[in-house]
mmCIF file of C-alpha atoms in Angstrom:
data_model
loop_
_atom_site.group_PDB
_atom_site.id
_atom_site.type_symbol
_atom_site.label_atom_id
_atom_site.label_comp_id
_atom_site.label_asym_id
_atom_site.label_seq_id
_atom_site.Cartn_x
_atom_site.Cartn_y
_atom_site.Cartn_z
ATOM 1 C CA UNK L 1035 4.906 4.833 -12.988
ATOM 2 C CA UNK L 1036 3.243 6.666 -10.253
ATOM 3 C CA UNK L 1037 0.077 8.783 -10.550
ATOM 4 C CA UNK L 1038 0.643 11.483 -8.387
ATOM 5 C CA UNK L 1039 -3.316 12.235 -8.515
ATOM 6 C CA UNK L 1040 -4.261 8.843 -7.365
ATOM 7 C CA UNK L 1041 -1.445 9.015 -4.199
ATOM 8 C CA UNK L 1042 -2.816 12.598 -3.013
ATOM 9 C CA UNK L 1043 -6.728 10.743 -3.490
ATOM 10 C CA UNK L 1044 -4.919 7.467 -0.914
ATOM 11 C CA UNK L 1045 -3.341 9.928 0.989
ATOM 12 C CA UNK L 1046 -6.417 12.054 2.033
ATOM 13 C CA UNK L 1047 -7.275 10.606 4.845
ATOM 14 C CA UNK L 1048 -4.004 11.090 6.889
ATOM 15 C CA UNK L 1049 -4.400 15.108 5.980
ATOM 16 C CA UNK L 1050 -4.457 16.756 9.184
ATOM 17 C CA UNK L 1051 -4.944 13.366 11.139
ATOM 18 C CA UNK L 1052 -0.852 12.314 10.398
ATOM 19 C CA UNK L 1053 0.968 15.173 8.965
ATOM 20 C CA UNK L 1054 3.923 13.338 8.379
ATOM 21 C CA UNK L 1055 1.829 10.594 5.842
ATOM 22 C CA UNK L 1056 1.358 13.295 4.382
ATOM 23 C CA UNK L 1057 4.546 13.054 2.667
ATOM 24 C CA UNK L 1058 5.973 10.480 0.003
ATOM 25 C CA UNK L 1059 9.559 9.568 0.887
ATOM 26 C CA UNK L 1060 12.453 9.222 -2.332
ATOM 27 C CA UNK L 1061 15.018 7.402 -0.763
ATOM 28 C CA UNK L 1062 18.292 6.521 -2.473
ATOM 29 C CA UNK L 1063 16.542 3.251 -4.138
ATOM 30 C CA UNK L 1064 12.769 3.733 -3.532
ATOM 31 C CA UNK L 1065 9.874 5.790 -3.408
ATOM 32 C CA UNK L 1066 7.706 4.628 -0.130
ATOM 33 C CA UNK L 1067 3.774 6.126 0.356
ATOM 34 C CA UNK L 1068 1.565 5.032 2.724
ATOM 35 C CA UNK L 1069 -1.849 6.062 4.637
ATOM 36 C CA UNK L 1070 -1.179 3.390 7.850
ATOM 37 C CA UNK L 1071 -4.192 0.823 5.591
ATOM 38 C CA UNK L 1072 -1.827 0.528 2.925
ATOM 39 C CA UNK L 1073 1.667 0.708 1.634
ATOM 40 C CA UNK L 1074 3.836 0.715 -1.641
ATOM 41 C CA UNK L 1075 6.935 0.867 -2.198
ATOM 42 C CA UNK L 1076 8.379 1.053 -5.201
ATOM 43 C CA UNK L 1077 12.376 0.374 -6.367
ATOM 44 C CA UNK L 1078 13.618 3.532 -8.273
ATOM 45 C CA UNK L 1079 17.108 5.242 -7.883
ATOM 46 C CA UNK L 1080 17.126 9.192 -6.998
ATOM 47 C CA UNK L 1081 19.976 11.077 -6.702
ATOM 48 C CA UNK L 1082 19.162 12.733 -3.308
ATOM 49 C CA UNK L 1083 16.699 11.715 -0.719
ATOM 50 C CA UNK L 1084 13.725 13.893 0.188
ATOM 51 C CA UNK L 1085 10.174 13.798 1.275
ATOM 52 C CA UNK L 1086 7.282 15.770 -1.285
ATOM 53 C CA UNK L 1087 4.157 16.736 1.084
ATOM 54 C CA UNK L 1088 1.659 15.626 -1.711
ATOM 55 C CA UNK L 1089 -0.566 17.955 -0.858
ATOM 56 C CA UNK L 1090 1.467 21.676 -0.474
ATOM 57 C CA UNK L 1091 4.438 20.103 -2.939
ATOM 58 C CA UNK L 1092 6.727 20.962 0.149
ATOM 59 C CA UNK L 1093 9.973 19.390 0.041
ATOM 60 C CA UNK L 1094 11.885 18.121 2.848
ATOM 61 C CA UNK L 1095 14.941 16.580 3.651
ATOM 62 C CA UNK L 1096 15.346 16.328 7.435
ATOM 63 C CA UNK L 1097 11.536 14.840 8.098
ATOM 64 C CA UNK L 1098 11.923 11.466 10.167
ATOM 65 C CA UNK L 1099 9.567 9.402 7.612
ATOM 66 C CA UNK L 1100 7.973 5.767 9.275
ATOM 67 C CA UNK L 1101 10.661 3.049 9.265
ATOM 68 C CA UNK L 1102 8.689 0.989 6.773
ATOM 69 C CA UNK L 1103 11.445 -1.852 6.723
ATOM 70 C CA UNK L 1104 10.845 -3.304 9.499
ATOM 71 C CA UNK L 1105 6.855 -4.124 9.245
ATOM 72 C CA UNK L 1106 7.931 -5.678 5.246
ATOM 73 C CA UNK L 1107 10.121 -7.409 6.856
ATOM 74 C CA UNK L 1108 8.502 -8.942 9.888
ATOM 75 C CA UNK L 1109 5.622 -9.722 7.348
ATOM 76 C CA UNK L 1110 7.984 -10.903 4.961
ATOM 77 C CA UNK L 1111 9.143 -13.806 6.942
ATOM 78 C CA UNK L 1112 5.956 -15.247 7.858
ATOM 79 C CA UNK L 1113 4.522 -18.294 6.001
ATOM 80 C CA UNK L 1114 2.150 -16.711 2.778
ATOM 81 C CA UNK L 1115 -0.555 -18.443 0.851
ATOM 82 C CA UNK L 1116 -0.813 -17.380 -3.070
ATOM 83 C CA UNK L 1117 -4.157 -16.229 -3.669
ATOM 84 C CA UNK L 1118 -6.392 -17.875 -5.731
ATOM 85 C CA UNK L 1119 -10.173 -16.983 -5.831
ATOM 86 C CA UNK L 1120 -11.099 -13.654 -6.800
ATOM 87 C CA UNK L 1121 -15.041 -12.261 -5.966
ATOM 88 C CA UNK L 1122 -16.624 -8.703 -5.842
ATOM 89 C CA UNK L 1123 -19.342 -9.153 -2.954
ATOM 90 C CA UNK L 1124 -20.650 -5.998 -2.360
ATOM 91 C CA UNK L 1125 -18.076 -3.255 -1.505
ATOM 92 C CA UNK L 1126 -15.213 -5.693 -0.559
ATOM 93 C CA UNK L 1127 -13.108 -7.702 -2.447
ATOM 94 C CA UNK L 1128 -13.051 -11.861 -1.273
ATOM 95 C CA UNK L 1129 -9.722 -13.469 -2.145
ATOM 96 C CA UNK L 1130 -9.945 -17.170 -1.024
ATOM 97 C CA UNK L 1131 -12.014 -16.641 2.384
ATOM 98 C CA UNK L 1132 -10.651 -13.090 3.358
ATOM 99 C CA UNK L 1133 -12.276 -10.129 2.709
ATOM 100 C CA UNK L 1134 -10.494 -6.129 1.565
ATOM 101 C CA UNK L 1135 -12.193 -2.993 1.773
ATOM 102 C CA UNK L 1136 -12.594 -2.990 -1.993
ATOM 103 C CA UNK L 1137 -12.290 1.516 -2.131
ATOM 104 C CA UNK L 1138 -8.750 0.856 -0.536
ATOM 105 C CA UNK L 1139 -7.470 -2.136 -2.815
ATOM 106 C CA UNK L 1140 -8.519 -0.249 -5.947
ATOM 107 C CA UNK L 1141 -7.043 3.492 -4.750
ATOM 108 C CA UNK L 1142 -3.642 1.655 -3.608
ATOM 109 C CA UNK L 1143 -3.506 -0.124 -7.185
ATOM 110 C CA UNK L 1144 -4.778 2.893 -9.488
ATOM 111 C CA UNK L 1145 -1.699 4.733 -7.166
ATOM 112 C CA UNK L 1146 0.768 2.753 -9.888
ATOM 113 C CA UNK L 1147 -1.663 2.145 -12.518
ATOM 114 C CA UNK L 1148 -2.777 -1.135 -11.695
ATOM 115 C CA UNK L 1149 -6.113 -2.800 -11.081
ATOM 116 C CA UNK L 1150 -7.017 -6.300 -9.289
ATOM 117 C CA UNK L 1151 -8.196 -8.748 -11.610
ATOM 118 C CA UNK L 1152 -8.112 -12.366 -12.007
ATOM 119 C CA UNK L 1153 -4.871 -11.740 -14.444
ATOM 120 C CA UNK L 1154 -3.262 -10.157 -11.813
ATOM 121 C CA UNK L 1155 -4.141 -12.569 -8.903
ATOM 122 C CA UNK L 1156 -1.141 -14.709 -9.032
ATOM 123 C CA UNK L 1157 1.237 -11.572 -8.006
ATOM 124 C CA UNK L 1158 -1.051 -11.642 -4.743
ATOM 125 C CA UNK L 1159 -0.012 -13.496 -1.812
ATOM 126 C CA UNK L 1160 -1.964 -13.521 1.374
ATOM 127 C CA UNK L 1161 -0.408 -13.463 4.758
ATOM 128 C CA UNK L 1162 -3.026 -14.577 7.549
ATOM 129 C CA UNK L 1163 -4.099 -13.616 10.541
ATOM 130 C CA UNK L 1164 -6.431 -15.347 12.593
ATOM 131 C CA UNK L 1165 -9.586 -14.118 11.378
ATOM 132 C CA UNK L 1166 -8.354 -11.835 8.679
ATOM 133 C CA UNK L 1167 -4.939 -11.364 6.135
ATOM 134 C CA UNK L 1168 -3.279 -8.695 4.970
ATOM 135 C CA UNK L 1169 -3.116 -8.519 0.772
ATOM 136 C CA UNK L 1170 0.658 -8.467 -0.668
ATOM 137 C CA UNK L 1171 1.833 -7.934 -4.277
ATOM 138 C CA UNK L 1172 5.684 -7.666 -4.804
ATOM 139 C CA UNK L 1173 7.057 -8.400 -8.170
ATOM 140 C CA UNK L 1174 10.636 -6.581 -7.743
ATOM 141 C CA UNK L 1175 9.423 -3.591 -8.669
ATOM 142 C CA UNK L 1176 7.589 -2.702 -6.247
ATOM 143 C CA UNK L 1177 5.939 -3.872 -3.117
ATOM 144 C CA UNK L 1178 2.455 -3.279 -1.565
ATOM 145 C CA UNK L 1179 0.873 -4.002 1.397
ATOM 146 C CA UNK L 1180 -2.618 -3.841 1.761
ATOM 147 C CA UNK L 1181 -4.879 -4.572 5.512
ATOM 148 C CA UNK L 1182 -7.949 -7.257 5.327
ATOM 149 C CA UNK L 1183 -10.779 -6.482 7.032
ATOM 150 C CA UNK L 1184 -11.482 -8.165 9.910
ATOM 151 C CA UNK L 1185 -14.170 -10.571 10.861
ATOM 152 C CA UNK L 1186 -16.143 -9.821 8.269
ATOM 153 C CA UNK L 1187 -19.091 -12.192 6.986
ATOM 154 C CA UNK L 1188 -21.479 -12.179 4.226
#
């Protein structure tokens, strides 16, 4: 389910930078990980509710963790394209005309054992921006959120 070797390689950047991403937070009904660039959440009932620093194993139950609700939902009720087109240029990933940091799309996926492929593509929904989108899978498992890169031409 979730490859806890593969979180603490997304997770790395926020070490030291955002202590508190740091942490994965077990809720009563999900597990919720993110580095600020991406996000999953995944549906899965736990007894208690806690937050597991990744990186020291510390658990803690009082640590205000990001209110990720309201940013899925905000996102959520915006009008979504289903992505279609799948290319590798480069480092990035192009689905349709938007471009993902392809390092970023693959450690988020490989976080739950998944990998973006064509198979895959019509779990991916695209919410746009102006000149960029933001990447979302959600099956009702789990959900992820992934930022596009903006701007960007090739």
């Amino acid at each position: 389910m979730i490859n806890l070797n593969n979180v603490k390689n997304l997770l790395k950047s926020t070490r030291n930078k955002r202590p508190v991403l740091e942490y994965i937070n077990f809720t009563e009904t999900e597990i919720i990980f993110t580095n600020s660039y991406s996000l999953v959440k995944i549906s899965h009932n736990n007894p208690i509710e806690f937050k597991l620093n990744i990186f020291t194993g510390f658990i803690d139950t009082k640590l205000n963790y990001p209110n990720t609700n309201d940013i899925i939902d905000s996102i959520m009720k915006r009008p979504m394209q289903i992505a279609s087109k799948l290319l590798i240029i480069n480092n990035m990933y192009k689905l349709d005309d938007y471009y993902f940091d392809k390092k970023l799309v693959d450690d988020t996926l490989k976080t739950i054992d998944l990998k973006l492929t064509n198979d895959i593509l019509g779990q991916c929904s695209l919410y746009i921006h102006e000149d960029s989108a933001n990447l979302i899978m959600s099956n009702g498992k789990y959900f992820i959120l992934i930022l596009g890169l903006k701007g960007v031409s090739v």
